[in-house]
Amino acid sequence: MIDRARLEAIVRAAGRIALDTWPGHGHALESWDKGGDSPVSAADLAVDSFLKRELGALLPAAGWLSEETVDAPERLDGGLIWLVDPIDGTRDFIRGRTGWAVSVALVSAGRPLLGILDAPARGEFWSGEAGQGSWRNGQRLVASRRAELPGARVPAHALPKADSDLTPVDQPNSIALRMALVAADEADLVATLRWGYEWDIGAAALIAREAGAAVTDAFGQPLAYNKRDPRAFGVLVSSPLIHAAAVERLAGRARELAG
């Protein structure tokens, strides 16, 4: 068995590394565009290096897949991997906003076993364990049970006309935190319609699922992890009672955008 307390201590320490350079506390931060309009900062790389070392020592048998590390094909040879986004929501981090988190999941045979989000700027520590439930700051989570799609709370700054019957709520830049809001019954629906990476969603998908949310790709299909191509088209997290309606509403847009 993995030392759960040690794992949580490692992730909290990673969160402190990020917080100690966060512009929201007045720190100067080196950042740049790594291509494709994708920002990265010195903090992303520092957290990534720390987690790779510490998680590798905690569980040497596990492989590694992270946004800020060059992918190594040998990760496909084992059953276990660490799935890491050192700072999910880098745009908010760089701008001094609170909508970012350190995201860590332990994946076995394509399914997350453990998931942790540390959002120290928000004072939030989220965790989930397969078959055991999920928590925020020690309080057990119970996901949204909304039964009707119209009026559903969606983390968004603005909504397209086709979704004007939905209700926007606060939107962190971190997709992981948006997914976690459904787990905490502070949102009813989160959907993306673009190609995304496993490290963006692995930990939050487990936290949401263990709280009772429905979690799929944009087409309503199950998510899998540690694939050769570590991408999926979109993610859809919602109250299980509106999930089918959300899939149906988004189906045409998803097919068009997925190409």
Coordinates of C-alpha atoms in Angstrom, one line a residue:
M1 CA 0.0 0.0 0.0
I2 CA 1.2 3.5 -0.7
D3 CA 1.8 5.9 2.2
R4 CA -1.2 8.1 1.8
A5 CA 0.0 10.6 4.4
R6 CA 3.3 11.0 2.7
L7 CA 1.7 11.4 -0.7
E8 CA -0.5 14.2 0.6
A9 CA 2.5 15.9 2.3
I10 CA 4.4 15.8 -1.0
V11 CA 1.5 17.4 -2.9
R12 CA 1.1 20.1 -0.2
A13 CA 4.8 20.8 -0.4
A14 CA 4.5 21.2 -4.2
G15 CA 1.6 23.6 -3.6
R16 CA 3.8 25.7 -1.3
I17 CA 6.6 25.8 -3.9
A18 CA 4.1 27.3 -6.4
L19 CA 2.5 29.6 -3.8
D20 CA 5.9 31.0 -2.9
T21 CA 6.4 32.4 -6.4
W22 CA 2.7 33.2 -7.1
P23 CA 2.3 36.8 -8.4
G24 CA -0.9 37.1 -6.4
H25 CA 1.4 37.5 -3.4
G26 CA 3.5 40.1 -5.1
H27 CA 6.2 37.8 -6.4
A28 CA 7.9 38.5 -9.7
L29 CA 7.6 35.5 -12.0
E30 CA 9.4 34.4 -15.1
S31 CA 6.9 33.1 -17.7
W32 CA 6.9 32.5 -21.5
D33 CA 4.9 30.9 -24.2
K34 CA 6.0 27.3 -25.0
G35 CA 4.1 27.3 -28.3
G36 CA 0.5 27.0 -29.4
D37 CA -0.5 29.9 -27.1
S38 CA 0.3 27.7 -24.1
P39 CA 1.9 29.6 -21.2
V40 CA 4.4 28.2 -18.8
S41 CA 6.3 29.6 -15.9
A42 CA 9.4 28.9 -13.9
A43 CA 7.1 27.7 -11.1
D44 CA 5.5 25.0 -13.4
L45 CA 9.0 23.6 -14.0
A46 CA 10.1 23.8 -10.4
V47 CA 6.9 22.0 -9.2
D48 CA 7.3 19.4 -11.9
S49 CA 10.9 18.6 -11.0
F50 CA 10.0 18.4 -7.2
L51 CA 7.1 16.0 -7.8
K52 CA 9.0 13.8 -10.2
R53 CA 11.7 13.3 -7.6
E54 CA 9.5 12.9 -4.6
L55 CA 6.8 10.8 -6.2
G56 CA 9.4 8.6 -7.9
A57 CA 11.0 7.9 -4.5
L58 CA 7.6 7.2 -2.9
L59 CA 6.6 4.6 -5.6
P60 CA 9.6 3.7 -7.7
A61 CA 7.6 1.2 -9.8
A62 CA 5.3 3.9 -11.2
G63 CA 5.9 5.5 -14.5
W64 CA 5.5 9.2 -15.2
L65 CA 3.3 11.4 -17.5
S66 CA 3.3 15.1 -16.9
E67 CA 2.5 18.2 -18.9
E68 CA 6.0 19.6 -18.3
T69 CA 8.1 16.5 -18.9
V70 CA 9.0 15.0 -22.3
D71 CA 6.9 11.9 -22.7
A72 CA 8.8 8.6 -22.4
P73 CA 7.3 5.6 -24.1
E74 CA 8.5 3.2 -21.4
R75 CA 5.5 4.4 -19.3
L76 CA 3.4 2.1 -21.4
D77 CA 5.3 -0.9 -20.2
G78 CA 4.1 -0.8 -16.6
G79 CA 0.7 -0.9 -15.0
L80 CA 1.2 2.1 -12.7
I81 CA 1.9 5.8 -13.6
W82 CA 1.9 9.1 -11.9
L83 CA -0.3 11.5 -13.9
V84 CA 0.7 15.1 -13.1
D85 CA -0.1 18.7 -14.1
P86 CA 2.3 20.7 -11.9
I87 CA 0.1 23.8 -12.2
D88 CA -3.2 23.4 -13.8
G89 CA -4.6 26.8 -14.7
T90 CA -1.2 28.5 -15.4
R91 CA -3.0 31.5 -16.9
D92 CA -4.7 32.3 -13.6
F93 CA -1.4 31.6 -11.8
I94 CA 0.6 34.0 -13.9
R95 CA -2.1 36.7 -13.6
G96 CA -2.2 36.4 -9.8
R97 CA -5.6 34.9 -9.8
T98 CA -6.6 32.0 -7.5
G99 CA -8.0 29.5 -10.1
W100 CA -5.1 27.1 -10.3
A101 CA -4.1 23.8 -8.6
V102 CA -1.4 21.2 -8.4
S103 CA -2.9 18.0 -9.9
V104 CA -1.6 14.5 -9.1
A105 CA -3.2 11.1 -9.9
L106 CA -2.0 7.6 -9.5
V107 CA -3.2 5.5 -12.4
S108 CA -3.3 1.7 -12.5
A109 CA -4.3 -0.3 -15.6
G110 CA -5.8 2.8 -17.2
R111 CA -7.9 3.9 -14.3
P112 CA -7.1 6.5 -11.5
L113 CA -6.7 5.0 -8.0
L114 CA -5.9 8.2 -6.2
G115 CA -6.4 11.8 -7.1
I116 CA -5.3 15.0 -5.4
L117 CA -5.8 18.7 -6.2
D118 CA -4.0 21.3 -4.0
A119 CA -5.3 24.8 -4.6
P120 CA -3.4 26.7 -1.9
A121 CA -4.4 30.2 -3.1
R122 CA -8.0 29.1 -2.5
G123 CA -7.3 27.3 0.7
E124 CA -8.6 24.1 -0.8
F125 CA -7.2 20.5 -0.7
W126 CA -9.2 18.0 -2.7
S127 CA -8.7 14.2 -2.7
G128 CA -10.3 11.1 -3.9
E129 CA -9.7 7.3 -3.7
A130 CA -11.3 4.7 -6.0
G131 CA -14.2 3.1 -4.2
Q132 CA -13.7 5.1 -1.1
G133 CA -15.1 8.6 -1.8
S134 CA -13.7 12.1 -2.2
W135 CA -13.2 15.1 0.1
R136 CA -12.4 18.8 0.2
N137 CA -10.6 20.0 3.3
G138 CA -11.6 16.8 5.0
Q139 CA -15.3 17.1 4.2
R140 CA -16.8 14.3 2.2
L141 CA -18.2 15.4 -1.2
V142 CA -21.6 14.7 -2.6
A143 CA -22.0 15.8 -6.3
S144 CA -24.8 17.7 -7.8
R145 CA -28.0 15.8 -8.3
R146 CA -29.8 18.4 -10.5
A147 CA -32.5 16.7 -12.6
E148 CA -33.1 19.2 -15.3
L149 CA -30.6 20.6 -17.8
P150 CA -32.2 24.1 -18.2
G151 CA -30.9 26.3 -15.4
A152 CA -27.9 24.1 -14.7
R153 CA -24.9 25.9 -13.1
V154 CA -21.9 26.0 -15.5
P155 CA -18.5 27.6 -14.6
A156 CA -18.3 30.2 -17.4
H157 CA -17.5 33.8 -18.0
A158 CA -20.1 33.8 -20.9
L159 CA -22.3 31.3 -22.6
P160 CA -23.1 30.8 -26.3
K161 CA -26.7 31.6 -27.4
A162 CA -27.5 27.9 -27.7
D163 CA -26.8 27.5 -24.0
S164 CA -28.5 30.7 -22.8
D165 CA -30.8 28.6 -20.6
L166 CA -27.9 27.6 -18.4
T167 CA -26.6 29.6 -15.4
P168 CA -23.0 30.8 -15.4
V169 CA -21.1 30.6 -12.1
D170 CA -17.5 31.5 -11.3
Q171 CA -15.0 29.9 -13.6
P172 CA -11.4 29.1 -12.5
N173 CA -8.9 28.8 -15.3
S174 CA -8.1 25.3 -14.0
I175 CA -10.3 22.7 -15.7
A176 CA -9.5 20.4 -12.8
L177 CA -11.0 22.9 -10.3
R178 CA -14.1 23.4 -12.6
M179 CA -14.7 19.6 -12.5
A180 CA -14.2 19.6 -8.8
L181 CA -17.0 22.2 -8.4
V182 CA -19.4 19.6 -9.7
A183 CA -18.1 17.2 -7.1
A184 CA -18.8 19.8 -4.4
D185 CA -22.3 20.6 -5.7
E186 CA -21.2 24.1 -6.6
A187 CA -21.8 23.5 -10.3
D188 CA -24.0 21.1 -12.2
L189 CA -22.2 20.7 -15.5
V190 CA -18.7 21.2 -17.0
A191 CA -18.0 20.5 -20.6
T192 CA -15.1 21.1 -22.9
L193 CA -15.2 20.6 -26.7
R194 CA -11.5 20.4 -27.6
W195 CA -8.7 17.9 -27.6
G196 CA -7.2 17.8 -24.1
Y197 CA -4.6 15.8 -22.2
E198 CA -4.9 13.2 -19.5
W199 CA -2.9 15.2 -17.0
D200 CA -5.5 18.0 -17.1
I201 CA -8.4 15.8 -15.9
G202 CA -7.1 12.5 -14.3
A203 CA -7.2 13.6 -10.6
A204 CA -10.4 15.7 -10.9
A205 CA -12.2 13.0 -12.8
L206 CA -11.7 10.6 -9.9
I207 CA -12.7 13.2 -7.3
A208 CA -15.9 13.9 -9.3
R209 CA -16.7 10.3 -10.0
E210 CA -16.2 9.3 -6.3
A211 CA -18.6 12.1 -5.3
G212 CA -21.3 10.7 -7.5
A213 CA -20.9 12.8 -10.7
A214 CA -21.0 11.3 -14.2
V215 CA -17.7 11.7 -16.0
T216 CA -17.1 11.0 -19.7
D217 CA -15.5 12.5 -22.8
A218 CA -17.5 14.9 -24.8
F219 CA -19.3 12.1 -26.6
G220 CA -20.4 10.4 -23.4
Q221 CA -17.8 7.7 -23.7
P222 CA -15.7 6.4 -20.7
L223 CA -12.3 8.0 -20.2
A224 CA -9.1 5.9 -20.1
Y225 CA -5.6 6.8 -19.1
N226 CA -2.0 6.0 -19.9
K227 CA -2.8 5.6 -23.6
R228 CA -0.1 5.8 -26.3
D229 CA -1.7 9.1 -27.4
P230 CA -2.6 10.7 -24.0
R231 CA -5.5 12.8 -25.3
A232 CA -9.2 12.7 -25.3
F233 CA -11.8 14.9 -27.1
G234 CA -13.4 16.9 -24.4
V235 CA -14.6 16.1 -20.9
L236 CA -18.2 16.2 -19.6
V237 CA -18.8 16.1 -15.9
S238 CA -22.3 16.6 -14.5
S239 CA -25.0 15.5 -12.3
P240 CA -25.8 12.0 -13.4
L241 CA -29.4 13.0 -13.9
I242 CA -28.6 15.5 -16.7
H243 CA -25.7 13.8 -18.3
A244 CA -27.6 12.2 -21.2
A245 CA -29.3 15.4 -22.0
A246 CA -26.0 17.3 -22.0
V247 CA -24.4 14.7 -24.3
E248 CA -27.3 15.0 -26.7
R249 CA -27.2 18.8 -26.7
L250 CA -23.4 18.9 -27.4
A251 CA -23.3 16.0 -29.9
G252 CA -23.4 18.0 -33.0
R253 CA -20.9 20.6 -31.9
A254 CA -18.6 17.8 -30.6
R255 CA -18.7 16.0 -34.0
E256 CA -17.9 19.2 -35.9
L257 CA -15.1 20.3 -33.7
A258 CA -13.5 16.8 -33.3
G259 CA -13.0 16.6 -37.0

